[in-house]
Tab-separated table of C-alpha atoms in Angstrom:
chain	number	residue	atom	x	y	z
Y	152	MET	CA	87.322	-80.333	54.033
Y	153	LEU	CA	86.958	-77.026	55.808
Y	154	ARG	CA	85.619	-75.413	52.640
Y	155	VAL	CA	82.900	-78.068	52.273
Y	156	THR	CA	81.824	-77.609	55.877
Y	157	MET	CA	81.476	-73.859	55.460
Y	158	CYS	CA	79.457	-74.332	52.303
Y	159	SER	CA	77.109	-76.734	54.074
Y	160	PHE	CA	76.713	-74.299	56.953
Y	161	ALA	CA	75.827	-71.497	54.529
Y	162	ASN	CA	73.177	-73.640	52.879
Y	163	PHE	CA	71.765	-74.505	56.278
Y	164	GLN	CA	71.493	-70.818	57.180
Y	165	LEU	CA	69.697	-69.935	53.947
Y	166	PHE	CA	67.096	-72.710	54.185
Y	167	PRO	CA	64.929	-71.135	56.935
Y	168	ILE	CA	64.885	-67.802	55.052
Y	169	TRP	CA	63.759	-69.540	51.836
Y	170	THR	CA	61.076	-71.442	53.752
Y	171	SER	CA	59.885	-68.261	55.416
Y	172	THR	CA	59.528	-66.592	52.020
Y	173	ILE	CA	57.342	-69.433	50.746
Y	174	ILE	CA	55.138	-69.232	53.847
Y	175	ASP	CA	54.816	-65.470	53.474
Y	176	VAL	CA	53.817	-65.803	49.799
Y	177	SER	CA	51.228	-68.422	50.738
Y	178	PHE	CA	49.976	-66.163	53.540
Y	179	GLN	CA	49.573	-63.220	51.168
Y	180	GLU	CA	47.938	-65.483	48.595
Y	181	GLY	CA	45.005	-66.041	50.942
Y	182	LYS	CA	44.397	-62.298	51.183
Y	183	ALA	CA	44.680	-62.030	47.399
Y	184	TYR	CA	42.014	-64.700	46.898
Y	185	ARG	CA	39.703	-62.865	49.294
Y	186	LEU	CA	40.174	-59.589	47.400
Y	187	LEU	CA	39.656	-61.433	44.124
Y	188	ALA	CA	36.369	-62.864	45.382
Y	189	ASN	CA	35.202	-59.390	46.442
Y	190	ALA	CA	36.105	-57.978	43.038
Y	191	LEU	CA	34.349	-60.821	41.202
Y	192	ASP	CA	31.252	-60.205	43.315
Y	193	LYS	CA	31.188	-56.517	42.356
Y	194	LEU	CA	31.577	-57.477	38.694
Y	195	ASN	CA	28.541	-59.794	38.896
Y	196	THR	CA	30.660	-62.809	38.024
Y	197	PRO	CA	28.902	-66.222	38.174
Y	198	THR	CA	28.454	-67.381	41.769
Y	199	GLU	CA	30.536	-70.535	41.216
Y	200	GLU	CA	33.660	-68.461	40.505
Y	201	ILE	CA	33.055	-66.226	43.507
Y	202	HIS	CA	32.537	-69.227	45.806
Y	203	SER	CA	35.683	-70.851	44.410
Y	204	ALA	CA	37.813	-67.804	45.238
Y	205	TYR	CA	36.339	-67.509	48.733
Y	206	LYS	CA	36.824	-71.247	49.316
Y	207	GLU	CA	40.521	-71.008	48.419
Y	208	ALA	CA	40.940	-67.939	50.631
Y	209	MET	CA	39.360	-69.818	53.542
Y	210	ARG	CA	41.550	-72.881	52.925
Y	211	LEU	CA	44.663	-70.720	53.180
Y	212	ALA	CA	43.282	-68.897	56.222
Y	213	HIS	CA	42.858	-72.258	57.996
Y	214	LYS	CA	46.277	-73.392	56.852
Y	215	HIS	CA	47.962	-70.393	58.479
Y	216	ASP	CA	45.534	-70.144	61.382
Y	217	ASP	CA	44.728	-66.593	60.239
Y	218	MET	CA	41.617	-65.661	62.200
Y	219	GLN	CA	41.404	-62.146	60.743
Y	220	LEU	CA	41.357	-63.507	57.191
Y	221	SER	CA	38.752	-66.110	58.178
Y	222	PHE	CA	36.582	-63.310	59.571
Y	223	ASN	CA	36.965	-61.210	56.417
Y	224	VAL	CA	36.120	-64.198	54.198
Y	225	LEU	CA	32.986	-65.020	56.209
Y	226	THR	CA	31.943	-61.355	56.041
Y	227	GLY	CA	32.499	-61.211	52.291
Y	228	MET	CA	30.606	-64.448	51.714
Y	229	GLY	CA	27.721	-63.155	53.822
Y	230	SER	CA	27.572	-59.935	51.809
Y	231	HIS	CA	27.456	-61.953	48.592
Y	232	GLU	CA	24.558	-64.042	49.892
Y	233	VAL	CA	22.681	-60.887	50.891
Y	234	ARG	CA	23.152	-59.524	47.381
Y	235	MET	CA	21.810	-62.803	45.992
Y	236	GLU	CA	18.890	-62.561	48.457
Y	237	ASN	CA	19.903	-65.796	50.188
Y	238	LEU	CA	19.241	-64.249	53.574
Y	239	GLU	CA	19.248	-67.420	55.662
Y	240	ASP	CA	22.677	-68.388	54.279
Y	241	ALA	CA	23.887	-64.853	54.930
Y	242	GLU	CA	22.632	-64.984	58.516
Y	243	HIS	CA	24.531	-68.243	59.099
Y	244	LEU	CA	27.770	-66.780	57.716
Y	245	TYR	CA	27.437	-63.543	59.681
Y	246	PHE	CA	26.683	-65.522	62.851
Y	247	GLN	CA	29.868	-67.566	62.299
Y	248	SER	CA	31.847	-64.341	61.912
Y	249	LEU	CA	30.331	-63.029	65.150
Y	250	MET	CA	31.312	-66.171	67.082
Y	251	LEU	CA	34.829	-65.948	65.664
Y	252	ALA	CA	35.114	-62.270	66.618
Y	253	LYS	CA	33.917	-62.942	70.158
Y	254	ARG	CA	36.314	-65.850	70.578
Y	255	VAL	CA	39.606	-64.539	69.205
Y	256	LEU	CA	39.273	-61.065	67.663
Y	257	SER	CA	38.518	-57.582	68.963
Y	258	SER	CA	35.389	-55.580	69.733
Y	259	HIS	CA	35.865	-53.825	66.383
Y	260	GLU	CA	35.225	-57.040	64.442
Y	261	GLU	CA	32.434	-57.961	66.849
Y	262	ALA	CA	30.741	-54.634	66.111
Y	263	ILE	CA	31.026	-55.255	62.367
Y	264	ALA	CA	29.472	-58.702	62.727
Y	265	GLU	CA	26.628	-57.397	64.916
Y	266	GLY	CA	25.912	-54.657	62.393
Y	267	ASN	CA	25.916	-57.139	59.513
Y	268	LEU	CA	23.464	-59.361	61.362
Y	269	GLY	CA	21.229	-56.367	62.043
Y	270	MET	CA	21.249	-55.400	58.380
Y	271	CYS	CA	20.528	-58.990	57.286
Y	272	LEU	CA	17.731	-59.690	59.777
Y	273	GLY	CA	16.102	-56.363	58.968
Y	274	GLN	CA	15.281	-57.767	55.535
Y	275	MET	CA	13.621	-60.901	56.923
Y	276	ASP	CA	9.970	-61.134	57.928
Y	277	GLY	CA	9.377	-61.322	61.657
Y	278	ARG	CA	13.012	-60.634	62.618
Y	279	ARG	CA	12.879	-56.866	63.113
Y	280	ALA	CA	13.164	-56.939	66.915
Y	281	GLU	CA	16.318	-59.064	66.665
Y	282	CYS	CA	17.600	-56.764	63.957
Y	283	LEU	CA	17.340	-53.692	66.209
Y	284	GLU	CA	19.030	-55.532	69.099
Y	285	HIS	CA	22.012	-56.367	66.902
Y	286	PHE	CA	22.305	-52.757	65.730
Y	287	GLN	CA	22.202	-51.510	69.322
Y	288	LYS	CA	24.941	-53.952	70.323
Y	289	ALA	CA	27.042	-52.893	67.345
Y	290	ILE	CA	26.769	-49.207	68.263
Y	291	LYS	CA	27.813	-49.924	71.876
Y	292	LEU	CA	30.743	-52.074	70.749
Y	293	HIS	CA	32.134	-49.704	68.132
Y	294	ASP	CA	35.333	-48.074	69.361
Y	295	GLY	CA	35.090	-45.231	66.837
Y	296	SER	CA	38.396	-46.128	65.169
Y	297	ASN	CA	36.700	-46.295	61.770
Y	298	SER	CA	34.351	-43.346	61.393
Y	299	HIS	CA	33.165	-44.496	57.975
Y	300	SER	CA	31.931	-47.769	59.493
Y	301	VAL	CA	30.150	-45.882	62.271
Y	302	VAL	CA	28.370	-43.617	59.763
Y	303	THR	CA	27.138	-46.624	57.781
Y	304	LEU	CA	26.058	-48.374	60.972
Y	305	LEU	CA	24.065	-45.363	62.220
Y	306	ALA	CA	22.391	-44.901	58.832
Y	307	ASN	CA	21.443	-48.584	58.619
Y	308	TYR	CA	20.089	-48.497	62.153
Y	309	ALA	CA	18.007	-45.441	61.268
Y	310	SER	CA	16.574	-47.268	58.256
Y	311	ALA	CA	15.655	-50.229	60.473
Y	312	LEU	CA	13.932	-47.881	62.934
Y	313	CYS	CA	11.936	-46.414	60.033
Y	314	ALA	CA	10.850	-49.892	59.015
Y	315	ASP	CA	9.667	-50.403	62.599
Y	316	GLU	CA	7.759	-47.084	62.413
Y	317	ARG	CA	9.939	-45.509	65.109
Y	318	TYR	CA	10.309	-42.380	63.027
Y	319	GLN	CA	11.492	-39.840	65.578
Y	320	GLU	CA	14.225	-42.180	66.785
Y	321	ALA	CA	15.171	-42.753	63.158
Y	322	GLN	CA	15.447	-39.011	62.597
Y	323	GLY	CA	17.841	-38.748	65.544
Y	324	GLN	CA	20.056	-41.542	64.241
Y	325	TYR	CA	20.077	-40.100	60.724
Y	326	GLU	CA	21.053	-36.691	62.074
Y	327	ALA	CA	23.879	-38.221	64.145
Y	328	ALA	CA	25.084	-40.036	61.022
Y	329	LEU	CA	24.827	-36.818	58.981
Y	330	LYS	CA	26.938	-34.910	61.488
Y	331	LEU	CA	29.642	-37.570	61.420
Y	332	ALA	CA	29.551	-37.896	57.616
Y	333	ARG	CA	30.152	-34.160	57.337
Y	334	ARG	CA	32.968	-34.239	59.862
Y	335	ILE	CA	34.861	-36.910	57.929
Y	336	GLY	CA	33.954	-35.496	54.517
Y	337	ASP	CA	32.052	-38.522	53.212
Y	338	ARG	CA	29.907	-36.724	50.621
Y	339	ARG	CA	28.392	-39.866	49.083
Y	340	VAL	CA	26.995	-41.076	52.402
Y	341	GLU	CA	25.992	-37.523	53.326
Y	342	ILE	CA	23.856	-37.256	50.186
Y	343	ASN	CA	22.150	-40.587	50.942
Y	344	ILE	CA	21.382	-39.515	54.509
Y	345	LEU	CA	20.092	-36.102	53.402
Y	346	THR	CA	17.764	-37.814	50.927
Y	347	ASN	CA	16.377	-40.115	53.621
Y	348	LEU	CA	15.957	-37.240	56.082
Y	349	ALA	CA	14.190	-35.066	53.508
Y	350	ASN	CA	11.769	-37.874	52.655
Y	351	LEU	CA	11.180	-38.715	56.324
Y	352	CYS	CA	10.485	-35.120	57.340
Y	353	GLU	CA	8.374	-34.412	54.290
Y	354	ASN	CA	6.273	-37.567	54.038
Y	355	VAL	CA	6.061	-38.923	57.591
Y	356	LEU	CA	6.967	-36.425	60.311
Y	357	SER	CA	5.228	-33.410	58.721
Y	358	LEU	CA	8.236	-31.149	59.206
Y	359	PRO	CA	8.191	-29.146	55.960
Y	360	GLU	CA	10.758	-26.587	57.089
Y	361	LYS	CA	13.296	-29.260	57.959
Y	362	ALA	CA	12.551	-31.066	54.715
Y	363	ARG	CA	13.201	-27.810	52.834
Y	364	LEU	CA	16.582	-27.413	54.509
Y	365	TYR	CA	17.598	-30.971	53.635
Y	366	ARG	CA	16.436	-30.468	50.031
Y	367	ALA	CA	18.442	-27.249	49.857
Y	368	ALA	CA	21.510	-29.076	51.092
Y	369	LEU	CA	21.002	-31.746	48.425
Y	370	LYS	CA	20.653	-29.045	45.783
Y	371	GLY	CA	23.858	-27.479	47.031
Y	372	HIS	CA	25.658	-30.785	46.630
Y	373	ALA	CA	24.299	-31.171	43.109
Y	374	GLU	CA	25.519	-27.674	42.200
Y	375	GLY	CA	28.838	-28.123	43.993
Y	376	LYS	CA	28.065	-25.405	46.549
Y	377	GLU	CA	29.320	-25.176	50.106
Y	378	ILE	CA	26.634	-25.693	52.769
Y	379	CYS	CA	26.251	-24.197	56.245
Y	380	ALA	CA	26.201	-27.288	58.471
Y	381	ILE	CA	23.875	-25.570	60.984
Y	382	CYS	CA	20.969	-24.446	58.754
Y	383	LEU	CA	21.911	-26.681	55.778
Y	384	ASP	CA	21.413	-23.739	53.389
Y	385	SER	CA	23.938	-22.585	50.805
Y	386	LEU	CA	26.826	-20.391	51.945
Y	387	GLU	CA	26.582	-18.602	48.600
Y	388	ASN	CA	23.319	-16.787	49.338
Y	389	GLY	CA	24.900	-13.457	50.310
Y	390	ARG	CA	24.476	-13.828	54.072
Y	391	PRO	CA	27.481	-12.879	56.268
Y	392	GLN	CA	29.761	-15.802	57.090
Y	393	ILE	CA	32.222	-16.721	59.810
Y	394	VAL	CA	35.345	-18.862	59.330
Y	395	LEU	CA	36.682	-20.691	62.379
Y	396	GLN	CA	40.330	-21.478	62.970
Y	397	CYS	CA	39.556	-25.110	62.042
Y	398	ASN	CA	38.427	-23.763	58.618
Y	399	HIS	CA	34.765	-24.741	59.040
Y	400	ILE	CA	32.464	-22.023	57.677
Y	401	TYR	CA	28.986	-20.999	58.856
Y	402	HIS	CA	26.489	-18.207	58.413
Y	403	SER	CA	27.316	-15.680	61.110
Y	404	ASP	CA	23.771	-15.584	62.511
Y	405	CYS	CA	23.568	-19.414	62.538
Y	406	PHE	CA	26.819	-19.676	64.465
Y	407	GLU	CA	25.798	-16.972	66.945
Y	408	GLY	CA	22.584	-18.926	67.581
Y	409	VAL	CA	24.578	-22.047	68.379
Y	410	LEU	CA	26.866	-20.113	70.722
Y	411	SER	CA	23.933	-18.667	72.627
Y	412	SER	CA	22.536	-22.179	73.211
Y	413	GLU	CA	25.847	-23.775	74.170
Y	414	SER	CA	26.051	-24.441	77.901
Y	415	GLU	CA	29.422	-26.186	77.968
Y	416	SER	CA	31.359	-23.622	75.942
Y	417	ARG	CA	30.900	-20.556	73.818
Y	418	SER	CA	33.920	-21.338	71.691
Y	419	ARG	CA	33.507	-24.753	70.119
Y	420	CYS	CA	33.043	-25.647	66.467
Y	421	PRO	CA	29.660	-27.420	66.026
Y	422	GLN	CA	31.241	-29.937	63.633
Y	423	CYS	CA	34.663	-30.908	64.971
Y	424	ARG	CA	34.105	-29.618	68.563
Y	425	ASN	CA	37.550	-28.038	68.605
Y	426	SER	CA	37.944	-25.108	70.989
Y	427	HIS	CA	38.991	-21.711	69.735
Y	428	SER	CA	40.159	-18.609	71.521
Y	429	SER	CA	39.130	-16.412	68.616
Y	430	PHE	CA	37.223	-16.504	65.356
Y	431	ALA	CA	37.756	-14.918	61.977
Y	432	ALA	CA	34.797	-13.299	60.232
Y	433	ALA	CA	34.489	-13.762	56.491
């Protein structure tokens, strides 16, 4: 009799663990469906299959009251609708994600949603003013925890400013995005920004010297050369160089020019802003 009781007690103890495992699998399944939908979208799979995967991901998100998954699903669905040029549907989905972020998530998700709305509205006639407002809110909300997201946001905002013919402001935003892209080593985004800056300076702002520097930087990327982040010219042109303790490299005369104009410090790297007590000349 004692043996039976112990056996029953053991089964009772195992049951919650088994149930928890099922719940966890179901919880992870929702994330898997969301990733599947994203992958299908990138593979240009028929919309019905993409919607089906997103619908199942959302069902499981609701089942487990997973607000983060719900947000990610809404964001993914909105991106799909933008790609399909269903901008009004995309706006609705992005707006839902924004309301969800404001209600139960963090400022990080709210910034993403604001940026998505800005990008979406920027493609719609008569919505440019709203578009710029959303981008401005997104920039203020961003906590900087994801530098790649900030770079994309700044570049998209710059493009929207160009569309609104606010070219000098656009140049400033592109240059801020370029600086950050270089700091985090995002070469793909850096090349896109350099291309936009070169075109803007060459065709709109009538700044041929700046355009030349951006073109030179693009050429350096194409040839796999290192670029001086101050003048944007190749470091392989025979000019003396300086290597900082943070391992960033510049032309010596470019770096000396930056030092002479620095009011806050004469010993900061222009890219990472780290302080140095000494420098090593190359």
